[in-house]
Amino acid sequence: MSPFRRSAGTLSRSLLLSAILVIAATAIAILGSVWLSNEQRQILERDNKTFTDEQRIADQIVELTYAQQFDAYRYLQRPDSAYLVQFRNRGEQAYDRMRQYLFHELSPEARLQVERMKEAHELFEVSAQRAFELVQRGNSEAAQARVSGLDERVRLLDTAVASFLVARAVQRDAFQELHRSEQKRAQGLLAAGVLLILAIVTVIAVRTRRRVLLPISDLVEASDQLSRGERGARVPPQAFEEFNRVAMAFNSMADRVQATRETIEAQNEELVQTLDNLRRAQGDLVQHEKLSAMGQMLAGLAHELNNPLAGVLGTAELLREELERSTHEPSRALAVELARPLELEALRARLLVQNLLVFARKPTGIVEPVPLAAAINTAVGLRAHAYVLAGCTLQVDVDPALRVYADLQKLQHAIVNLLNNALDAMRGGKGGAVNICVERESDTILRVDVEDDGPGFTNADEAIKPFYTTKAPGEGTGLGLSLVEQFVHEFGGQVVLTNAADGGARVSLRLRAAADLPRADADPGTNDPARLSPARGAPVVPDDAADERQTVLVVDDEPSLREVQRRLLERLDVRVILAASGREAIGFLESTRVDLVISDLRMPGEIDGRALFAWLNHHFPAMATRSLLVTGDVSGVASLALPIPLERTISKPFQGADYIARVRDALRDARVDTRRSAT
Ligand code: ADP
């Protein structure tokens, strides 16, 4: 942009002034030069004419004088008075001519020559007069003797006339020299005038460029910037009023364009946001529909499962009691090794089914006193396994007697959402512990804190707003926390999001406290997941390392499943090693000869089934191709793209005969491999 230009003026005034200046200077130069050359010409003409006149007069004087001389000669020869009269007339005329000179502007030399001329003429006439008198007295001879004197006088006059003309020529030359120098001065003046005009034209051109062309280029540049969408496209204040008005009009237009553009951008952004929200809401609705259909199916399934489960549980209990009463030692051992785990697993399944049924129940919409422990434990029971699988811990500290005003289903739903969020946040790598505790803030307020040691909220103020999510598309809807807030609001409570001092996130549900349950009734019951966690069995390593039989390594985090598989494998006359985790399995594989690995897919800890197979593939590729993967979700396995064909998976729950058949096939492959490598 050009810098700010000096004081404001009008373009037309400036242009008018410039034009007047140019015209005036041109006119002065032209008139001056015309006048001067005219003046010169007139002076020269006058000089020339004067000189010619003087020459002519000089000629006349000389002619008249010679004519007088002739008259004098004739009178002396024949004294006729007519000659005398003619002599005198001519003398008068010559004298008049000489007097005419004296009216001219003569130099002192010329004037002196005129005086000499007059003197010579007078002497000539006096000599002639004497001669005439001599003739009149009859003395012709004396008169004749004077004739030569007359010649002398005429020559003198002639010389004086010539000298006069020379003096005049000198004077004229001096005049002409003077005029020539004046002419030069006039030419110099004309050149100065031309230079002045050129200077004025240059100044006007420079000013026109600076004050007319630059503003125009400013305007063009700003227009280009505006059309390119640059925000700061403005024209600076201009010197000329007209350009200043154009600049101001342009700037206010640019302001309006920018304001309109910003409005459009904001509206566009809003539109995009709305569209995005709509799309998410639509997806959410579909998901919601799917989930509610699944919830109904799940509730039906849970009901259906309850019957066989009741049978399994009852039978397991009876079997255990029967075996425990037996006097036969191996049978009593069976009660501990098989019947008790069976009973515990059936109880765990029942708890899971109960939690599902509670969770799937439709919210009553009634806000009433509900036991906090029941709500929290149901939610925890539903997510506990996921936490174990992710290697995270869940700590609950709640007094079973506490009650709050809530809708039980919605409260459970809210806590499940908070547990899901905490788990998602900790999956990033930071943290691994969630703590749920309840504080009595006052007589009327109970505060449930769900606190994790993950990365914390990026923006705790925004997180609760609908559709705010930092999760990848498809992983989060941004509605979880706003749903929690909506529920808690319905209960007459409040949700507060904060980050703990050490960085984790804390969600506090401030709920209206209801009267505590009588202590006798306050029992979290079978819902307490901690009570039902079966004891984790120690890894089983066969004693006999020199055993020649084929070795099968069973890897499963569920002790009962490890035990079931061990008993099934006993039928195959193989050596069985049991490992409770992927890490433990790798320990065995590094130190012991193993022919076949049968591993669970989903296991807690850093090495799950997938990681174990990747490790096998790298270290024992031949064994990896015949080993088996046990999973409850076949479609999931396919999507995981493991280096294992689908036919090498065993679906849970499996039947003993099928399991044995699959393992037998795999062991046969292992034998073939061993023989090949031996030869
Ligand atoms: P979504 O889980 O679908 O993203 P939510 O409303 O449940 O929607 O959560 C909104 C956002 O709040 C999350 O995307 C995440 O950024 C943040 N958030 C929620 N809980 C936690 C937590 N425990 N730790 C860190 N950030 C969290």
XYZ file of C-alpha atoms and ligand atoms in Angstrom:
706
model
C 0.000 0.000 0.000
C 1.135 3.553 -0.633
C 1.908 5.715 2.357
C -0.524 8.333 3.523
C -0.617 11.245 1.091
C -0.383 14.893 2.166
C -3.302 17.253 2.630
C -6.519 16.541 0.813
C -7.303 18.589 -2.327
C -9.527 18.186 -5.292
C -8.301 16.496 -8.404
C -10.160 18.902 -10.697
C -8.699 21.957 -8.914
C -5.218 20.559 -9.196
C -5.640 19.628 -12.837
C -7.098 23.106 -13.611
C -4.212 24.816 -11.867
C -1.692 22.691 -13.748
C -3.376 23.432 -17.071
C -3.416 27.199 -16.355
C 0.255 27.107 -15.432
C 1.218 25.273 -18.605
C -0.885 27.578 -20.823
C 0.434 30.738 -19.125
C 4.055 29.649 -19.387
C 3.602 28.667 -23.017
C 1.822 31.920 -23.857
C 4.479 34.036 -22.135
C 7.269 32.213 -23.949
C 5.582 32.528 -27.338
C 4.516 36.166 -26.929
C 7.915 37.117 -25.554
C 9.757 35.536 -28.416
C 7.379 37.056 -31.035
C 7.651 40.505 -29.491
C 11.391 40.343 -29.263
C 11.914 39.130 -32.799
C 9.495 41.827 -34.043
C 11.367 44.463 -32.153
C 14.677 43.250 -33.575
C 13.337 43.190 -37.080
C 11.972 46.726 -36.812
C 15.231 48.085 -35.424
C 17.243 46.425 -38.143
C 14.891 47.613 -40.855
C 15.005 51.149 -39.477
C 18.802 51.061 -39.350
C 19.056 49.773 -42.886
C 16.622 52.389 -44.145
C 18.502 55.204 -42.381
C 21.757 54.006 -43.831
C 20.313 53.784 -47.325
C 18.806 57.272 -46.941
C 22.071 58.657 -45.745
C 23.883 57.057 -48.647
C 21.336 58.475 -51.058
C 21.661 61.960 -49.474
C 25.454 61.684 -49.593
C 25.218 60.831 -53.272
C 22.913 63.825 -53.820
C 25.264 66.128 -51.902
C 28.215 64.984 -53.997
C 26.170 65.183 -57.225
C 24.862 68.669 -56.340
C 28.334 69.873 -55.474
C 29.775 68.540 -58.765
C 26.832 70.159 -60.571
C 27.640 73.471 -58.789
C 31.222 73.052 -59.933
C 29.971 72.563 -63.471
C 27.710 75.669 -63.114
C 30.688 77.610 -61.803
C 32.852 76.546 -64.796
C 30.155 77.544 -67.254
C 29.615 80.896 -65.556
C 33.323 81.604 -65.602
C 33.416 80.856 -69.324
C 30.216 82.757 -70.134
C 28.935 84.843 -67.224
C 25.270 84.195 -67.619
C 23.296 84.991 -64.462
C 21.151 81.823 -65.058
C 24.233 79.757 -64.222
C 24.727 81.786 -61.125
C 21.140 81.247 -59.989
C 21.423 77.505 -60.723
C 24.725 77.461 -58.771
C 23.060 79.058 -55.771
C 19.948 76.818 -55.884
C 22.085 73.734 -56.007
C 24.165 75.046 -53.130
C 20.965 75.580 -51.108
C 19.864 72.019 -51.851
C 23.235 70.560 -50.895
C 23.164 72.572 -47.688
C 19.604 71.304 -46.903
C 20.757 67.754 -47.401
C 23.661 68.249 -45.057
C 21.335 69.756 -42.451
C 19.080 66.715 -42.731
C 21.958 64.624 -41.369
C 21.936 66.657 -38.241
C 18.381 65.404 -37.397
C 19.692 61.868 -37.338
C 21.061 60.149 -34.300
C 24.751 60.465 -35.133
C 27.859 59.279 -33.428
C 30.308 62.114 -32.550
C 32.594 61.031 -35.439
C 29.771 61.179 -37.954
C 28.660 64.535 -36.589
C 32.283 65.761 -36.974
C 32.308 64.500 -40.579
C 29.056 66.377 -41.292
C 30.675 69.540 -39.906
C 33.723 68.905 -42.155
C 31.370 68.339 -45.065
C 29.616 71.669 -44.380
C 32.962 73.379 -43.959
C 34.305 71.944 -47.252
C 31.092 73.000 -49.038
C 31.293 76.503 -47.581
C 34.954 76.791 -48.614
C 33.967 75.576 -52.088
C 31.183 78.171 -52.367
C 33.422 80.965 -50.963
C 36.131 80.091 -53.542
C 33.525 80.015 -56.323
C 32.064 83.329 -55.119
C 35.560 84.956 -55.334
C 35.990 83.597 -58.760
C 32.534 84.978 -59.781
C 33.453 88.372 -58.376
C 36.700 88.359 -60.359
C 34.743 87.559 -63.514
C 32.202 90.269 -62.773
C 35.070 92.729 -62.392
C 36.382 91.531 -65.720
C 39.384 89.781 -64.453
C 38.793 86.459 -66.247
C 42.317 85.269 -65.970
C 42.448 85.557 -62.205
C 39.119 83.784 -62.101
C 40.463 80.923 -64.247
C 43.396 80.607 -61.856
C 40.929 79.900 -59.037
C 39.320 77.023 -60.871
C 41.913 74.499 -59.707
C 41.202 75.684 -56.134
C 37.563 74.795 -56.712
C 38.500 71.224 -57.681
C 40.486 70.918 -54.513
C 37.467 72.035 -52.413
C 35.143 69.587 -54.143
C 37.542 66.662 -53.489
C 37.695 67.744 -49.854
C 33.921 67.663 -49.690
C 33.902 64.280 -51.418
C 36.385 62.951 -48.863
C 34.311 64.372 -45.977
C 31.173 62.679 -47.386
C 33.059 59.366 -47.730
C 34.409 59.666 -44.171
C 30.901 60.441 -42.963
C 29.617 57.284 -44.639
C 32.462 55.221 -43.129
C 31.640 56.607 -39.653
C 27.994 55.787 -40.159
C 28.897 52.258 -41.323
C 30.948 51.776 -38.193
C 28.041 53.070 -36.105
C 25.634 50.786 -37.912
C 27.909 47.764 -37.342
C 28.017 48.614 -33.660
C 24.228 48.839 -33.637
C 23.869 45.549 -35.418
C 26.255 43.909 -33.006
C 24.139 45.216 -30.163
C 20.982 43.884 -31.757
C 22.533 40.542 -32.393
C 23.411 40.182 -28.708
C 19.877 41.205 -27.811
C 18.615 38.613 -30.208
C 20.733 36.034 -28.437
C 19.278 37.167 -25.137
C 15.823 36.753 -26.557
C 16.688 33.263 -27.742
C 18.039 32.443 -24.268
C 14.801 33.726 -22.810
C 12.850 31.528 -25.181
C 14.937 28.481 -24.232
C 14.390 29.285 -20.536
C 10.662 29.505 -21.202
C 10.716 26.128 -22.939
C 12.699 24.643 -20.058
C 10.228 26.125 -17.601
C 7.350 24.533 -19.502
C 9.181 21.210 -19.539
C 9.784 21.466 -15.791
C 6.131 22.258 -15.151
C 5.026 19.368 -17.357
C 7.443 17.025 -15.489
C 6.159 18.190 -12.110
C 2.593 17.668 -13.272
C 3.461 14.188 -14.581
C 5.130 13.208 -11.295
C 2.255 14.567 -9.246
C -0.259 12.858 -11.513
C 1.572 9.555 -11.081
C 1.814 9.902 -7.318
C -1.594 11.306 -6.662
C -3.648 9.766 -9.470
C -2.015 6.584 -10.767
C -0.851 5.226 -7.381
C -4.306 5.595 -5.801
C -5.740 3.777 -8.806
C -3.203 0.969 -8.415
C -4.005 0.889 -4.656
C -7.628 0.466 -5.567
C -6.899 -2.261 -8.119
C -4.664 -4.099 -5.649
C -7.261 -3.886 -2.871
C -9.967 -5.121 -5.274
C -7.766 -8.100 -6.180
C -7.191 -8.861 -2.506
C -10.904 -8.625 -1.815
C -11.699 -10.966 -4.693
C -9.098 -13.419 -3.361
C -10.960 -13.345 -0.047
C -8.214 -11.608 1.957
C -9.651 -10.037 5.053
C -7.448 -6.931 5.350
C -8.153 -5.591 1.815
C -8.450 -1.797 2.427
C -7.358 1.408 0.604
C -5.419 4.046 2.629
C -6.646 7.678 2.853
C -5.916 9.581 -0.375
C -4.726 13.139 -1.046
C -7.394 13.993 -3.567
C -10.907 14.384 -2.323
C -12.327 12.358 -5.231
C -9.977 9.406 -4.606
C -10.539 9.693 -0.896
C -14.260 9.336 -1.478
C -13.650 6.309 -3.735
C -11.304 4.830 -1.077
C -13.857 5.358 1.679
C -16.622 3.872 -0.452
C -14.390 0.889 -1.247
C -13.454 0.410 2.420
C -17.035 0.494 3.587
C -17.930 -1.952 0.797
C -15.031 -4.209 1.932
C -16.319 -3.958 5.530
C -19.759 -5.015 4.383
C -18.328 -7.835 2.243
C -16.256 -9.041 5.199
C -19.207 -8.843 7.577
C -21.362 -10.729 5.083
C -18.616 -13.283 4.533
C -18.201 -13.789 8.273
C -21.942 -14.181 8.692
C -22.037 -16.689 5.848
C -19.043 -18.556 7.276
C -20.629 -18.625 10.725
C -23.920 -19.792 9.249
C -22.085 -22.344 7.179
C -20.211 -23.594 10.209
C -23.464 -23.736 12.128
C -25.021 -25.592 9.228
C -22.132 -28.053 9.065
C -22.354 -28.488 12.835
C -26.100 -28.979 12.652
C -25.687 -31.450 9.813
C -23.021 -33.239 11.783
C -25.221 -33.301 14.855
C -28.131 -34.504 12.770
C -25.997 -37.237 11.272
C -24.809 -38.268 14.712
C -28.311 -38.048 16.116
C -29.507 -40.202 13.257
C -26.707 -42.699 13.859
C -27.433 -42.520 17.539
C -31.093 -43.144 16.928
C -30.309 -46.154 14.776
C -27.876 -47.379 17.405
C -30.432 -46.673 20.075
C -33.051 -48.618 18.182
C -30.596 -51.458 17.697
C -29.595 -51.387 21.326
C -33.145 -51.318 22.563
C -34.003 -54.255 20.271
C -30.884 -56.012 21.537
C -31.820 -55.112 25.089
C -35.185 -56.754 24.626
C -33.567 -59.792 23.052
C -31.017 -59.878 25.846
C -33.709 -59.637 28.496
C -35.542 -62.547 26.830
C -32.321 -64.499 26.536
C -31.444 -63.820 30.163
C -34.847 -65.126 31.198
C -34.329 -68.223 29.105
C -30.836 -68.712 30.504
C -32.135 -68.547 34.050
C -33.828 -71.946 33.773
C -30.847 -74.019 32.555
C -28.659 -72.035 34.928
C -30.877 -72.923 37.847
C -30.543 -76.560 36.813
C -26.765 -76.351 36.475
C -26.420 -74.531 39.814
C -28.696 -76.947 41.677
C -27.037 -79.969 40.162
C -23.556 -78.589 40.895
C -24.522 -77.932 44.503
C -26.006 -81.416 44.914
C -23.026 -83.005 43.200
C -20.561 -81.120 45.406
C -22.440 -82.069 48.611
C -22.719 -85.667 47.470
C -19.013 -85.864 46.652
C -18.019 -84.146 49.880
C -19.976 -86.715 51.859
C -18.249 -89.575 50.087
C -15.766 -91.694 51.993
C -13.850 -92.234 48.800
C -10.854 -89.850 48.822
C -10.614 -89.258 45.011
C -14.337 -88.464 44.975
C -13.877 -85.856 47.715
C -11.037 -84.377 45.667
C -13.435 -84.165 42.727
C -15.770 -82.101 44.901
C -13.022 -79.466 45.301
C -11.525 -79.636 41.841
C -14.653 -79.886 39.707
C -17.926 -79.513 41.580
C -17.050 -76.360 43.563
C -15.659 -74.418 40.525
C -18.722 -75.532 38.591
C -20.966 -74.167 41.294
C -19.030 -70.848 41.455
C -19.143 -70.399 37.689
C -22.881 -71.053 37.707
C -23.276 -68.433 40.461
C -21.216 -65.940 38.431
C -23.357 -66.603 35.382
C -26.467 -66.062 37.492
C -25.128 -62.712 38.731
C -24.370 -61.651 35.186
C -27.849 -62.615 34.042
C -29.417 -60.821 36.998
C -27.427 -57.667 36.264
C -28.444 -57.812 32.632
C -32.081 -58.198 33.597
C -31.897 -55.272 35.992
C -30.118 -53.142 33.431
C -32.462 -54.041 30.596
C -35.520 -53.233 32.685
C -37.423 -50.183 31.413
C -36.898 -47.087 33.551
C -39.958 -46.592 35.728
C -39.738 -42.836 35.424
C -40.400 -42.740 39.157
C -37.851 -41.009 41.324
C -37.849 -42.860 44.618
C -35.368 -43.851 47.325
C -33.014 -46.466 45.831
C -30.031 -48.191 47.476
C -26.849 -46.686 46.067
C -24.815 -49.863 46.553
C -27.244 -51.911 44.470
C -27.111 -49.437 41.599
C -23.327 -49.116 41.687
C -22.662 -52.832 42.059
C -24.952 -53.743 39.159
C -23.130 -51.300 36.919
C -19.759 -52.501 38.168
C -20.799 -56.115 37.683
C -21.625 -55.388 34.050
C -18.262 -53.737 33.293
C -15.984 -55.728 35.650
C -14.931 -58.264 33.057
C -14.069 -55.553 30.528
C -11.894 -53.888 33.185
C -10.141 -57.183 33.943
C -9.504 -57.741 30.249
C -8.055 -54.234 29.871
C -5.834 -54.817 32.921
C -7.584 -52.057 34.877
C -8.837 -52.164 38.441
C -12.175 -51.041 39.806
C -12.442 -50.130 43.465
C -15.861 -49.559 45.073
C -16.410 -48.090 48.493
C -20.078 -47.638 49.288
C -22.047 -48.032 52.464
C -24.900 -50.502 51.677
C -27.313 -48.544 53.867
C -27.148 -45.341 51.800
C -30.084 -44.435 49.623
C -30.699 -41.587 47.169
C -33.680 -40.319 45.217
C -33.345 -41.746 41.719
C -34.773 -44.030 39.080
C -32.711 -47.194 39.633
C -32.333 -48.078 35.945
C -31.306 -44.576 34.983
C -28.817 -44.363 37.843
C -27.266 -47.695 36.785
C -27.180 -46.497 33.206
C -25.433 -43.281 34.294
C -22.758 -45.181 36.250
C -22.188 -47.638 33.374
C -21.633 -44.611 31.093
C -19.093 -43.143 33.518
C -17.271 -46.487 33.802
C -17.187 -46.810 30.004
C -15.740 -43.300 29.629
C -13.084 -43.928 32.288
C -12.075 -47.206 30.638
C -11.900 -45.522 27.205
C -9.774 -42.701 28.614
C -7.347 -45.127 30.295
C -6.991 -47.252 27.156
C -4.718 -44.474 25.859
C -2.009 -45.876 28.118
C -2.131 -43.530 31.074
C -3.614 -44.822 34.332
C -5.468 -48.003 35.086
C -7.516 -47.541 38.237
C -11.046 -46.348 38.858
C -12.323 -45.552 42.283
C -15.984 -45.145 43.164
C -16.669 -43.674 46.563
C -19.604 -42.007 48.222
C -19.344 -38.969 50.512
C -22.076 -37.376 52.586
C -21.785 -33.677 51.732
C -24.645 -32.660 54.010
C -27.808 -34.113 55.515
C -29.513 -33.751 52.167
C -26.732 -34.399 49.638
C -24.815 -37.614 48.907
C -21.997 -37.297 46.448
C -20.904 -40.226 44.273
C -17.368 -39.661 42.922
C -16.238 -41.747 39.957
C -12.555 -40.987 39.710
C -9.910 -42.399 37.385
C -6.173 -41.821 37.051
C -6.245 -41.441 33.279
C -5.339 -38.259 31.317
C -8.292 -36.237 32.644
C -10.709 -34.019 30.719
C -9.244 -31.990 27.885
C -12.045 -29.491 28.420
C -14.218 -30.224 31.439
C -16.636 -27.338 30.664
C -17.353 -28.580 27.161
C -17.379 -32.342 27.818
C -20.907 -32.361 29.221
C -22.405 -30.579 26.207
C -24.315 -32.765 23.742
C -22.262 -34.013 20.805
C -18.935 -32.961 22.294
C -16.538 -35.847 21.783
C -12.800 -36.280 21.402
C -13.168 -39.878 20.331
C -12.606 -41.074 16.799
C -15.639 -41.060 14.502
C -17.717 -44.144 15.184
C -16.281 -44.533 18.681
C -18.135 -41.782 20.498
C -21.416 -39.962 20.051
C -20.766 -37.204 22.559
C -24.093 -37.964 24.262
C -22.956 -40.118 27.210
C -22.249 -37.345 29.699
C -25.174 -35.188 28.617
C -27.447 -38.205 29.207
C -25.895 -38.616 32.664
C -26.593 -34.964 33.358
C -30.149 -35.270 32.090
C -30.838 -38.271 34.347
C -29.275 -36.682 37.411
C -31.167 -33.486 36.713
C -34.400 -35.510 36.676
C -33.430 -36.879 40.105
C -33.081 -33.293 41.394
C -29.295 -33.616 41.530
C -26.295 -32.099 39.812
C -23.235 -33.324 37.864
C -19.818 -31.730 38.368
C -16.808 -32.521 36.146
C -13.326 -31.783 37.424
C -9.783 -32.945 36.893
C -8.034 -34.338 39.933
C -4.820 -32.648 41.043
C -2.724 -35.556 39.691
C -4.441 -35.366 36.311
C -7.231 -37.969 36.347
C -10.883 -37.195 35.661
C -13.492 -37.011 38.390
C -17.240 -37.025 37.779
C -19.274 -36.188 40.872
C -22.994 -36.967 41.019
C -24.538 -34.797 43.739
C -27.745 -36.667 44.580
C -30.560 -35.984 47.030
C -30.090 -38.233 50.030
C -33.021 -40.437 51.110
C -33.394 -42.099 54.507
C -30.789 -44.840 55.087
C -31.863 -48.474 54.993
C -32.031 -50.229 58.357
C -28.623 -51.911 58.814
C -30.173 -55.364 58.853
C -31.535 -54.937 55.311
C -28.403 -53.318 53.995
C -26.728 -56.081 52.073
C -25.313 -55.725 48.643
C -26.171 -59.448 48.272
C -24.910 -61.551 45.482
C -24.452 -58.426 43.455
C -21.091 -57.836 45.074
C -18.811 -59.009 42.288
C -15.844 -59.319 44.588
C -17.528 -62.102 46.435
C -17.928 -64.276 43.423
C -14.561 -63.991 41.759
C -13.364 -67.527 41.673
C -9.925 -68.075 43.153
C -7.268 -67.852 40.480
C -5.529 -71.232 40.355
C -1.775 -71.463 40.327
C -0.243 -72.635 37.039
C -0.003 -76.364 36.771
C 3.289 -77.796 35.607
C 3.631 -81.558 35.334
C 6.413 -82.944 37.486
C 7.913 -85.299 34.981
C 10.048 -83.309 32.594
C 11.419 -86.486 30.999
C 7.922 -87.518 29.898
C 8.080 -88.754 26.233
C 4.402 -88.002 25.483
C 3.306 -85.051 23.340
C 2.949 -81.802 25.323
C -0.090 -79.505 25.114
C 0.011 -75.992 26.608
C -3.446 -74.707 27.648
C -3.625 -70.921 28.156
C -6.782 -69.504 29.804
C -7.398 -66.870 32.500
C -10.537 -68.745 33.721
C -9.437 -71.435 36.225
C -12.560 -73.544 35.654
C -11.987 -73.599 31.912
C -8.343 -74.516 32.419
C -9.469 -77.398 34.685
C -12.136 -78.592 32.242
C -9.622 -78.646 29.401
C -7.032 -80.425 31.549
C -9.534 -83.189 32.346
C -10.591 -83.504 28.702
C -6.963 -83.754 27.585
C -6.316 -86.566 30.096
C -8.243 -88.791 27.706
C -5.588 -88.306 25.008
C -2.582 -89.519 26.933
C -0.701 -86.258 26.538
C 1.342 -84.188 28.920
C -0.643 -81.007 29.838
C 0.775 -77.675 30.990
C -1.651 -75.005 32.244
C -0.917 -71.243 31.999
C -3.174 -68.488 33.365
C -1.882 -65.710 31.091
C -0.070 -65.036 27.838
C 3.068 -63.936 29.703
C 3.123 -67.251 31.673
C 2.652 -69.230 28.447
C 5.665 -67.530 26.836
C 7.695 -68.476 29.933
C 6.838 -72.151 29.385
C 7.393 -71.981 25.651
C 10.869 -70.546 26.148
C 11.900 -73.300 28.577
C 9.884 -76.396 27.709
C 9.242 -78.461 24.603
C 5.605 -77.917 23.581
C 3.792 -79.655 20.674
C 0.548 -77.738 20.691
C -0.776 -74.484 22.149
C -4.494 -74.044 22.888
C -5.111 -70.467 23.955
C -8.061 -68.329 24.937
C -8.413 -65.181 22.790
C -9.495 -62.537 25.289
C -7.281 -62.511 28.359
C -6.305 -59.694 30.720
C -2.746 -58.437 30.781
C -0.452 -57.149 28.087
C -0.336 -60.481 26.193
C -3.760 -61.742 25.126
C -4.420 -64.564 22.681
C -3.753 -62.407 19.665
C -0.391 -61.196 20.984
C 0.555 -64.756 21.984
C -0.117 -66.006 18.442
C 1.883 -63.148 16.975
C 4.764 -64.149 19.272
C 4.375 -67.836 18.274
C 4.322 -66.913 14.627
C 7.619 -65.185 15.072
C 9.417 -67.733 17.274
C 7.739 -71.083 16.438
C 6.052 -70.543 13.058
C 5.453 -74.283 12.485
C 3.670 -74.659 15.816
C 1.707 -71.470 15.241
C 0.131 -72.932 12.113
C -1.331 -75.948 13.968
C -2.164 -74.363 17.346
C -5.742 -73.644 18.370
C -7.547 -70.526 19.543
C -10.539 -70.713 21.893
C -13.009 -67.861 21.530
C -16.588 -66.980 22.323
C -16.923 -64.773 19.229
C -15.909 -66.363 15.920
C -16.896 -63.362 13.840
C -14.654 -61.253 16.058
C -11.702 -63.534 15.375
C -12.189 -63.215 11.644
C -12.163 -59.463 11.881
C -8.989 -59.440 13.973
C -7.016 -60.783 10.990
C -4.835 -63.103 13.080
C -2.217 -65.262 11.397
C -4.500 -68.229 12.021
C -7.155 -69.676 9.752
C -10.749 -69.652 10.955
C -10.881 -73.472 11.044
C -8.244 -73.448 13.792
C -10.596 -71.742 16.243
C -12.688 -73.579 18.847
C -15.932 -71.795 19.751
C -16.967 -71.412 23.369
C -18.954 -73.102 24.849
C -17.605 -76.307 23.325
C -18.571 -79.943 23.770
C -15.931 -82.330 25.075
C -16.091 -84.666 22.039
C -15.646 -81.840 19.562
C -12.813 -80.370 21.567
C -11.001 -83.715 21.776
C -11.444 -84.311 18.043
C -9.946 -80.913 17.143
C -6.999 -81.405 19.510
C -6.366 -84.940 18.232
C -6.144 -83.672 14.644
C -3.742 -80.945 15.637
C -1.536 -83.421 17.559
C -1.393 -85.701 14.523
C -0.099 -82.766 12.460
C 2.441 -82.107 15.163
C 3.638 -85.747 15.021
C 4.090 -85.534 11.244
C 6.088 -82.347 11.664
C 8.310 -83.904 14.342
C 9.033 -86.959 12.159
C 9.856 -84.781 9.193
C 12.280 -82.731 11.202
C 13.853 -85.954 12.647
C 14.571 -87.317 9.131
P -18.406 -39.878 24.161
O -17.930 -40.830 25.207
O -19.294 -40.530 23.155
O -17.310 -39.103 23.544
P -19.410 -38.425 26.392
O -20.439 -37.345 26.517
O -19.584 -39.581 27.252
O -19.341 -38.815 24.886
O -17.985 -37.815 26.681
C -17.632 -36.624 26.052
C -16.133 -36.402 26.103
O -15.726 -36.147 27.458
C -15.301 -37.573 25.682
O -15.149 -37.642 24.278
C -13.959 -37.309 26.364
O -13.223 -36.351 25.653
C -14.410 -36.620 27.659
N -14.402 -37.579 28.779
C -15.460 -38.221 29.317
N -15.075 -38.974 30.362
C -13.726 -38.834 30.468
C -12.724 -39.363 31.381
N -13.031 -40.208 32.359
N -11.447 -38.956 31.179
C -11.118 -38.098 30.178
N -12.019 -37.563 29.327
C -13.306 -37.934 29.477
